[in-house]
CSV table of C-alpha atoms in Angstrom, one decimal:
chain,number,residue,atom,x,y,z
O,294,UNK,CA,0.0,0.0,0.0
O,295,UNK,CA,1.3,3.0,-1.0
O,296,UNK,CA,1.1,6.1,2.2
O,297,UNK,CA,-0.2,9.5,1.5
O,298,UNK,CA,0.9,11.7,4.6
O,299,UNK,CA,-0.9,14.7,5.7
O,300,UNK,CA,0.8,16.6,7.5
O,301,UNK,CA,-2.0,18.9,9.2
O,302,UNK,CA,-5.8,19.0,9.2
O,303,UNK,CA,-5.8,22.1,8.0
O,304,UNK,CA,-7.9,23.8,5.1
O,305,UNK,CA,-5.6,22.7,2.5
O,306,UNK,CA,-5.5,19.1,3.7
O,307,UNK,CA,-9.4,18.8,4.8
O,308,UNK,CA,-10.1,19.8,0.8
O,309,UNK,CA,-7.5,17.1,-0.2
O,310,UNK,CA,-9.7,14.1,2.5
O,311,UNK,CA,-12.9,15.3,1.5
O,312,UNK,CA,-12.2,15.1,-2.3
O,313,UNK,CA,-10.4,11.6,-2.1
O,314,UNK,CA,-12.7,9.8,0.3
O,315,UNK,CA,-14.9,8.1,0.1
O,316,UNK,CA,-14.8,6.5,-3.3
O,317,UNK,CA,-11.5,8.6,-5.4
O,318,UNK,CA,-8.9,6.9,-3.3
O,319,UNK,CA,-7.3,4.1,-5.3
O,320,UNK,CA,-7.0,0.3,-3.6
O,321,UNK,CA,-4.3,0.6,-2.9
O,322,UNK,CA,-3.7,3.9,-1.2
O,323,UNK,CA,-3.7,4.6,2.1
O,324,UNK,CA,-4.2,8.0,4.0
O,325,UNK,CA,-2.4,8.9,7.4
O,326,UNK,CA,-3.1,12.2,8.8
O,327,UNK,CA,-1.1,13.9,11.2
O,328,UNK,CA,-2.4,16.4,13.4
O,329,UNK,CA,-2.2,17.7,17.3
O,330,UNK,CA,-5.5,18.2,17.8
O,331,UNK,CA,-8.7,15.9,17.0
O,332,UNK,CA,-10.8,17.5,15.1
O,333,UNK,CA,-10.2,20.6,12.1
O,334,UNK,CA,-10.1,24.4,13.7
O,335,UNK,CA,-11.4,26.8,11.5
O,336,UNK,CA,-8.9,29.5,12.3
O,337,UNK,CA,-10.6,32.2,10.4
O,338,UNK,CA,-12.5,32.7,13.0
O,339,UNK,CA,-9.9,32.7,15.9
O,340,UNK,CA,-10.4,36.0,16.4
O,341,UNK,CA,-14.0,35.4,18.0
O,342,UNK,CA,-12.5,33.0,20.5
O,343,UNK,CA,-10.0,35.2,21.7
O,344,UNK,CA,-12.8,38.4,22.4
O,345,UNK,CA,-14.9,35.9,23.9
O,346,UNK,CA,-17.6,36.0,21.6
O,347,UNK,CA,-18.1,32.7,20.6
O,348,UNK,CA,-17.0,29.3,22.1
O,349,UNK,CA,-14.5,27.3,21.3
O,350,UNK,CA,-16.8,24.3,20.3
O,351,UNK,CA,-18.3,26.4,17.3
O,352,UNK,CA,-14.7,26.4,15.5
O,353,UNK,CA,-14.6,22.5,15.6
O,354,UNK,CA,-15.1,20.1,12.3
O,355,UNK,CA,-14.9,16.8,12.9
O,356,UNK,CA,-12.5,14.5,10.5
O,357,UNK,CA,-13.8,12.4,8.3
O,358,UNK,CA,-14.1,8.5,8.7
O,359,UNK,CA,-12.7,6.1,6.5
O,360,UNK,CA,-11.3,2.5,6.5
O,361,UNK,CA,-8.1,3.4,4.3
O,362,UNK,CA,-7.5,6.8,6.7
O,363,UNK,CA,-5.8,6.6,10.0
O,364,UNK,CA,-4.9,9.4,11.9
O,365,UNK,CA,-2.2,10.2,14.3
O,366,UNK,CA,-2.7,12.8,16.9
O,367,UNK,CA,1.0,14.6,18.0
O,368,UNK,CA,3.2,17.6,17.3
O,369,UNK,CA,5.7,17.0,14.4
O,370,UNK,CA,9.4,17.4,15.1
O,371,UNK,CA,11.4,16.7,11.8
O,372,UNK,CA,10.8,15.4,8.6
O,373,UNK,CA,13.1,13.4,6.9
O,374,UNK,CA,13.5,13.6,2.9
O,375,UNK,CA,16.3,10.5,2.8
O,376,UNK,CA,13.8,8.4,4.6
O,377,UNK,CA,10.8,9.4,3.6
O,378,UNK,CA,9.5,9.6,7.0
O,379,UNK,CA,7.7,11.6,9.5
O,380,UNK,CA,9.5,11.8,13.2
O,381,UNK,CA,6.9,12.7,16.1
O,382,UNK,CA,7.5,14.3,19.1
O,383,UNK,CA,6.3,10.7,21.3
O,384,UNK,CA,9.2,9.2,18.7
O,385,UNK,CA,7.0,8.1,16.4
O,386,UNK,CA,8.0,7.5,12.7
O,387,UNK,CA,5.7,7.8,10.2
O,388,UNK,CA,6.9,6.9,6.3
O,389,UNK,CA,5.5,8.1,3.2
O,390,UNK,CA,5.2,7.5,-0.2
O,391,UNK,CA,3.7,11.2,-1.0
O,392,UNK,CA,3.8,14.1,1.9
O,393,UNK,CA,1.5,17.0,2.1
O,394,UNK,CA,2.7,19.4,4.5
O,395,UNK,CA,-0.1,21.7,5.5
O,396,UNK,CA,1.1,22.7,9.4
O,397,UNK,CA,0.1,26.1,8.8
O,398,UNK,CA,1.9,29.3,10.3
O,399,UNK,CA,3.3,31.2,13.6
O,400,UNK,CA,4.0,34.4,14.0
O,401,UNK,CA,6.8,36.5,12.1
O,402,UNK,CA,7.9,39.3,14.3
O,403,UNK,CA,10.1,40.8,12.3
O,404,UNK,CA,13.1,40.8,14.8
O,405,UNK,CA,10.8,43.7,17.2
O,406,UNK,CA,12.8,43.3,20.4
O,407,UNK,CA,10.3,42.1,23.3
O,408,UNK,CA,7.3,41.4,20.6
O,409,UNK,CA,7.1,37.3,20.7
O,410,UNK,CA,8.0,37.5,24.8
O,411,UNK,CA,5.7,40.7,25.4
O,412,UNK,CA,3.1,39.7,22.7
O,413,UNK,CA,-0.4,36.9,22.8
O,414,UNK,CA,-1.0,35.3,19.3
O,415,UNK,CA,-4.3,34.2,17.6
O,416,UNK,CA,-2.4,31.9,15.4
O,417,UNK,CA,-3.3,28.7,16.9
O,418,UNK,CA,-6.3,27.7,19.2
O,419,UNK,CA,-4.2,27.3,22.3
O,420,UNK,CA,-2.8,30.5,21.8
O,421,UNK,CA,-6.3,32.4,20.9
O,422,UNK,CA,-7.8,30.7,24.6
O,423,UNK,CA,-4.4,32.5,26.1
O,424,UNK,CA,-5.2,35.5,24.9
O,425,UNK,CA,-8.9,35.2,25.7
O,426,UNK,CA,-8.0,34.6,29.4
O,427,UNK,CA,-5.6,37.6,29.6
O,428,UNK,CA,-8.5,40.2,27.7
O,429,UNK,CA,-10.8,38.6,30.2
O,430,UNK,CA,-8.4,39.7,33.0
O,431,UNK,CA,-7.8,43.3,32.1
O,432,UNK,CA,-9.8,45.9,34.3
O,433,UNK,CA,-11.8,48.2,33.2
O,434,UNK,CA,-10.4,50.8,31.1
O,435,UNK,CA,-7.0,48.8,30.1
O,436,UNK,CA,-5.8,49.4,26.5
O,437,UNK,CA,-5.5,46.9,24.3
O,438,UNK,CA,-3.2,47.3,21.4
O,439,UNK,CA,-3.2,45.2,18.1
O,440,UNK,CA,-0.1,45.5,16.0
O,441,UNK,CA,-1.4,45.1,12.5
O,442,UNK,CA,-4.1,46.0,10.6
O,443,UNK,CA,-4.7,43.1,8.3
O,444,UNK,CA,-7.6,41.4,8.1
O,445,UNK,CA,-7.3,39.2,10.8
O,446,UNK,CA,-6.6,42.8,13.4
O,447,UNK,CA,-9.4,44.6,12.2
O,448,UNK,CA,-11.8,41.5,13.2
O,449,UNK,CA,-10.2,41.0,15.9
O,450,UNK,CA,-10.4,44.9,17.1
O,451,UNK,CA,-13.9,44.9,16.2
O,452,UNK,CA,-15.3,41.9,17.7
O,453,UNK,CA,-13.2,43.1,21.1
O,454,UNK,CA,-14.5,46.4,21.0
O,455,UNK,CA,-18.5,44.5,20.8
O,456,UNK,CA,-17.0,42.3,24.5
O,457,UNK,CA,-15.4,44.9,26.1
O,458,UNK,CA,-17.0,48.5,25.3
O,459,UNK,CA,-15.0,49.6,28.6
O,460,UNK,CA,-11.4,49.0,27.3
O,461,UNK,CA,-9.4,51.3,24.8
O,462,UNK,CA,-8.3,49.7,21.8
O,463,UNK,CA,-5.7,50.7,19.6
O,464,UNK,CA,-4.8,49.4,16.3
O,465,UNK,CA,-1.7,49.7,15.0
O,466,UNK,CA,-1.7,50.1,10.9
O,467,UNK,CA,1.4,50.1,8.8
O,468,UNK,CA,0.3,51.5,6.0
O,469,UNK,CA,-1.3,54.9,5.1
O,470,UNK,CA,-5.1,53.3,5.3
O,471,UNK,CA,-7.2,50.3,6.6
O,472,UNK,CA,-6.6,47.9,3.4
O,473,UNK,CA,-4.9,50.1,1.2
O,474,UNK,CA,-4.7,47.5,-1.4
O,475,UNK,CA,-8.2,47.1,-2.0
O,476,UNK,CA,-10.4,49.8,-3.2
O,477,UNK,CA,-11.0,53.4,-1.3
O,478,UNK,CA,-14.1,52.8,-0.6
O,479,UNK,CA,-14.0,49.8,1.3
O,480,UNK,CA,-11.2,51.1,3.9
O,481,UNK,CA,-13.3,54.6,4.4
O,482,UNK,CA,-16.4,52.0,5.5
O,483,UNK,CA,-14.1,49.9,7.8
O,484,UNK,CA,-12.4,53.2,9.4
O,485,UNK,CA,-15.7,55.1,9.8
O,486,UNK,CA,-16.6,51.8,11.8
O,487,UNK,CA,-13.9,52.2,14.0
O,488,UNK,CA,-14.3,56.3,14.5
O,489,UNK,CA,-17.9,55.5,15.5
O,490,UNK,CA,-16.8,52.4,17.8
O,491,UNK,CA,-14.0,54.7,19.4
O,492,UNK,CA,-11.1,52.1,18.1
O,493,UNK,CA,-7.9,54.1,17.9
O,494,UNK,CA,-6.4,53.4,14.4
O,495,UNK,CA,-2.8,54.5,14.3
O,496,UNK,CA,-1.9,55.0,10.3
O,497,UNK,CA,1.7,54.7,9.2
O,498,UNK,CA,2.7,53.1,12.0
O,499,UNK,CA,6.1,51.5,12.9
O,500,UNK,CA,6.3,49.3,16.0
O,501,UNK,CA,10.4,49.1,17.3
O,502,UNK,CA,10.1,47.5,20.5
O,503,UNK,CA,7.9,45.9,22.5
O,504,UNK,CA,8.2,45.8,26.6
O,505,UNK,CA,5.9,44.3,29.5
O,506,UNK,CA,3.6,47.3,29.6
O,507,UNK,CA,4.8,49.6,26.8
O,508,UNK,CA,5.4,49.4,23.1
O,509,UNK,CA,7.4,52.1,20.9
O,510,UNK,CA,5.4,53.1,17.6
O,511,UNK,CA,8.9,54.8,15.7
O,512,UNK,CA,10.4,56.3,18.4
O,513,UNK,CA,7.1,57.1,21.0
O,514,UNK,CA,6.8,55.2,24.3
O,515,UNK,CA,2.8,53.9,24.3
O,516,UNK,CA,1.6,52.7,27.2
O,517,UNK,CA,-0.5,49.3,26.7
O,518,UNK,CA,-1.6,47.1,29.5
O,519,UNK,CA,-1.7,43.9,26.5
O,520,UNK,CA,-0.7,43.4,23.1
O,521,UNK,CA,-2.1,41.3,20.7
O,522,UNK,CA,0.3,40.6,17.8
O,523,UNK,CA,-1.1,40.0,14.1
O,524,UNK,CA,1.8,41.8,11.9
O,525,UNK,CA,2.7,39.1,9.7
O,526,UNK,CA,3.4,35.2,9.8
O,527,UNK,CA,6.0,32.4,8.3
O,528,UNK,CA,5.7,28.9,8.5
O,529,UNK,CA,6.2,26.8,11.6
O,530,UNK,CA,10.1,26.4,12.3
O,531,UNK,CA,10.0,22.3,11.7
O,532,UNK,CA,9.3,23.1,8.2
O,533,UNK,CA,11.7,26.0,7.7
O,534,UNK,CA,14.6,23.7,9.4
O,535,UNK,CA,13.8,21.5,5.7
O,536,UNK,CA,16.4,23.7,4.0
O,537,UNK,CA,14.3,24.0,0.7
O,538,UNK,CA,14.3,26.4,-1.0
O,539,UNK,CA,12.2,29.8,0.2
O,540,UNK,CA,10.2,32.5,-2.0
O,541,UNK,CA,9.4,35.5,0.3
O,542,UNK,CA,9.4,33.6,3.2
O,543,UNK,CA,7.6,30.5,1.9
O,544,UNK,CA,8.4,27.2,0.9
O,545,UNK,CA,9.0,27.5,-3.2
O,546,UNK,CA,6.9,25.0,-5.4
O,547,UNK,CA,6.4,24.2,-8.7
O,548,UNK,CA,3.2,24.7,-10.7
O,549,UNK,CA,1.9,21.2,-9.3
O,550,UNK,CA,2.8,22.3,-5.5
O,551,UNK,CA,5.7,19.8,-5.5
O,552,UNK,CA,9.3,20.7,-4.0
O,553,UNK,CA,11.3,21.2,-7.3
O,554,UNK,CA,14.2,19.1,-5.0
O,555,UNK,CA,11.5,16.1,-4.0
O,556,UNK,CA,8.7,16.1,-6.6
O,557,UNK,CA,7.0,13.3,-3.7
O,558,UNK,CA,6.3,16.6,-1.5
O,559,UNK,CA,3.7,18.9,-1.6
O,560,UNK,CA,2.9,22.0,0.1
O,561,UNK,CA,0.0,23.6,1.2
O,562,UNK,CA,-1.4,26.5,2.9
O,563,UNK,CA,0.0,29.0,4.4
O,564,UNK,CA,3.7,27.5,4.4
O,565,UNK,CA,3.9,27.5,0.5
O,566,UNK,CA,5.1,30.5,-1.5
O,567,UNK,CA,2.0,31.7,-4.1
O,568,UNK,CA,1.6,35.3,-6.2
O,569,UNK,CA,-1.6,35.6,-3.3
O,570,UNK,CA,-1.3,36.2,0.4
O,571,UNK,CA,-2.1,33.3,2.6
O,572,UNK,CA,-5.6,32.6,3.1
O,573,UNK,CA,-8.1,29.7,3.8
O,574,UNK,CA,-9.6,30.2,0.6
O,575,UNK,CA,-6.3,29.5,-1.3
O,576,UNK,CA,-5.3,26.5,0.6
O,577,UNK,CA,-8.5,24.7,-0.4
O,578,UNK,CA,-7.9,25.7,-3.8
O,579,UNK,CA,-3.9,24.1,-4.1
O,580,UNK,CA,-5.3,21.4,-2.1
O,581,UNK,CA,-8.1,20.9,-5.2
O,582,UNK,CA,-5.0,20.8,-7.5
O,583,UNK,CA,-2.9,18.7,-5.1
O,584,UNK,CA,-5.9,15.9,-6.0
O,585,UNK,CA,-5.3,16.3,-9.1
O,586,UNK,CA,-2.0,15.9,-9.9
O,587,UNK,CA,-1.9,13.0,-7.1
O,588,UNK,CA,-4.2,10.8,-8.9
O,589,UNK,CA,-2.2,11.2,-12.5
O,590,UNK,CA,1.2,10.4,-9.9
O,591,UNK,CA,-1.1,7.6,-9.1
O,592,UNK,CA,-2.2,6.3,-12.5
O,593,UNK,CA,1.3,6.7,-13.9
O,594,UNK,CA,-0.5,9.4,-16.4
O,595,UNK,CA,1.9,12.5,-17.6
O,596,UNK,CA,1.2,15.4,-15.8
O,597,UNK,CA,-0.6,18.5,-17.6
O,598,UNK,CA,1.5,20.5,-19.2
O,599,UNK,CA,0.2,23.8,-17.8
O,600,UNK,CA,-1.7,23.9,-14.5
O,601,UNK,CA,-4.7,26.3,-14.4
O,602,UNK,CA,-4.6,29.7,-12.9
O,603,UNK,CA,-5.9,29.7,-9.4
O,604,UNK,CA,-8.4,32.0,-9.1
O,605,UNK,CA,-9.8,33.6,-6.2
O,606,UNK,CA,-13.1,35.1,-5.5
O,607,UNK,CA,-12.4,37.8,-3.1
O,608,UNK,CA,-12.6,38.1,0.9
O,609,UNK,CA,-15.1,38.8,3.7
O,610,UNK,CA,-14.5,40.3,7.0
O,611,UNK,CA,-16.6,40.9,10.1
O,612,UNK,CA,-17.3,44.1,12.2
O,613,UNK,CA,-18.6,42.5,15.3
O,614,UNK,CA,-21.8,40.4,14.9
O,615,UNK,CA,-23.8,43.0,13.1
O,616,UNK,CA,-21.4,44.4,9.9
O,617,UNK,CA,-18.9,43.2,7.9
O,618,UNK,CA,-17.7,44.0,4.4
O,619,UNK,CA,-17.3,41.7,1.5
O,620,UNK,CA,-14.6,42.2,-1.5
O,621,UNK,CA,-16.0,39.7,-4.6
O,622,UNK,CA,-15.7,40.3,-8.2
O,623,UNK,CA,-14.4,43.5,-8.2
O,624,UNK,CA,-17.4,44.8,-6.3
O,625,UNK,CA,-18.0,45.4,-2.8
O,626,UNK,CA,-20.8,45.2,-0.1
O,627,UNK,CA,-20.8,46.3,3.3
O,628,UNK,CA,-22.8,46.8,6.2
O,629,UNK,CA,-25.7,43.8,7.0
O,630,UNK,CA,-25.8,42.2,4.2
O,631,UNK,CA,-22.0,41.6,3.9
O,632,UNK,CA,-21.8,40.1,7.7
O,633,UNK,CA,-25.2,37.7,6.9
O,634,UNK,CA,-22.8,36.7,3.7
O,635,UNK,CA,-20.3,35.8,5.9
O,636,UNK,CA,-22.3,34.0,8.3
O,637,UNK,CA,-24.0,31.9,5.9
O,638,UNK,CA,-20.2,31.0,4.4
O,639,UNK,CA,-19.2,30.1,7.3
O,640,UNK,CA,-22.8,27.6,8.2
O,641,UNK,CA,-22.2,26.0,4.7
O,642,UNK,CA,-18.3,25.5,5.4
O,643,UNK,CA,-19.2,23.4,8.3
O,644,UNK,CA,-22.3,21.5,7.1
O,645,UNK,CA,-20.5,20.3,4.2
O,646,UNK,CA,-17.2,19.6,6.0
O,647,UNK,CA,-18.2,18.2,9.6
């Protein structure tokens, strides 16, 4: 039997399960899936666990079930490419025939003095429950500040603000506006959200060091009684200890989301190098094109000449329970409408999933 690894139950890999089982996995293929928890998180919505707004149960998919799919619950240590195998943390080794590595991100703090010591993370579900329990703790009237302004800060600052009207929030944005690479329109709707919601948005800014109780935005001392960190990520550090090769960060692949060194390894998610920021929406797509080229590997079949063009439909983003804003097609909606959009994403995601 030939041993498809997955290394993470991640988007990525939960597209390539649900598209091979049950009945498009070949005889005589087996599955093993590696992961630390049991069940898939759906870490786009991280942010709600960490405000408190919604419990951790309602960011739980369950796996699926299959006869020809084990799956092994424990933190990955090293992989190693001579012998195609996967070394656990317990000392397990687990060998492959073809590896997907999907184990996702942590944060990149850009060398900040005192960020990852002074700093909570929403990267991962343990570290969003740490984070909710410190925001929990804060008296009233602590400041909160969130160093970036992506997509995942401005949820997060918004669905804080709706848990905790009686702390000051202050988001820290690098560039010149909220989401200056999409259009005007939609970062005037997302800051005339926060000006109404009293969230502190600090443009242009430039965080150099990070204490206990005080970070410096260029060269100003800011008091904060708890920072939240969501500047920027790279993959986990068992898969940049691989020494491949690395695009901007990322691991580098070819058009079929192989290794160019080990054409037997794939790479999904938010560790692989792409033209489009990471997002949960592009892992699922490379995992639908990981299927692909797997079952041509599989067949003994050539392999297209030209993989298609992934294609993205847009984003969505939340402002508390009640607004949101959705980028699709070139257009975009705000206001109600945009957060029921979101909503009902989300309800189909896990219905069809779990």
């Amino acid at each position: 039997m030939r041993n498809l690894v997955l290394l993470g139950g991640g988007y990525g890999n939960m597209r390539i399960l649900l598209r091979l089982l049950p009945n498009n996995l070949p005889q005589d293929v087996q599955i093993t899936l590696v992961d630390r928890a049991p069940y898939h998180s759906l870490k786009t919505e991280f942010y709600a666990l960490a405000a408190g707004t919604t419990p951790e149960t309602h960011m739980r998919v369950t796996f699926p079930t299959h006869e020809r799919l084990s799956i092994v619950y424990g933190e990955v240590v090293n992989i190693d490419r001579d012998k195609k195998a996967v070394f656990l943390e317990d000392g397990k080794e687990i060998p492959y025939d073809e590896l997907v590595i999907g184990l996702g991100c942590e944060d990149n703090f850009h060398n900040v003095p005192g960020a990852e010591e002074h700093s909570y993370s929403i990267q991962t579900m343990a570290k969003s429950r740490k984070a909710y329990d410190a925001i929990s703790a804060l008296p009233a009237g602590a400041t909160v500040g969130i160093v970036g302004a992506g997509l995942s800060g401005i949820e997060l600052a918004s669905e804080l603000r709706e848990s905790r009207s009686d702390l000051k929030i202050k988001l820290f944005d690098r560039g010149p506006r909220i989401l200056k690479t999409f259009p005007e329109r939609l970062s005037k709707y997302v800051k005339k959200w926060f000006d109404k919601h009293d969230v502190d948005v600090i443009a242009n800014s430039n965080i150099t060091k990070v204490g206990k109780a005080t970070l410096y935005n260029h060269e100003d001392q800011i008091d904060i009684d708890l920072i939240v960190w969501t500047a920027g990520i790279q993959p986990v550090k068992v898969v940049r200890d691989l020494e491949l090769e690395m695009d901007c960060g990322r691991v580098a692949v070819n058009q079929y989301h192989q290794t160019p060194v080990d054409t037997s390894i794939y790479v999904v998610g938010d560790c692989a190098a792409s033209q489009f920021g990471p997002s949960a929406q592009l892992a699922e797509e490379q995992g639908e094109q990981i299927v692909t080229v797997l079952k041509k590997v599989w067949a003994n079949e050539s392999l297209p000449e030209k993989m298609p063009d992934i294609k993205l439909k847009g984003f969505m983003g939340a402002l508390g329970k009640k607004q949101g804003f959705v980028y699709l097609a070139d257009r975009t909606v705000t206001g109600r409408i945009a957060r029921l959009m979101k909503s009902g994403l989300l309800w189909m995601y896990k219905n069809q999933n779990g």
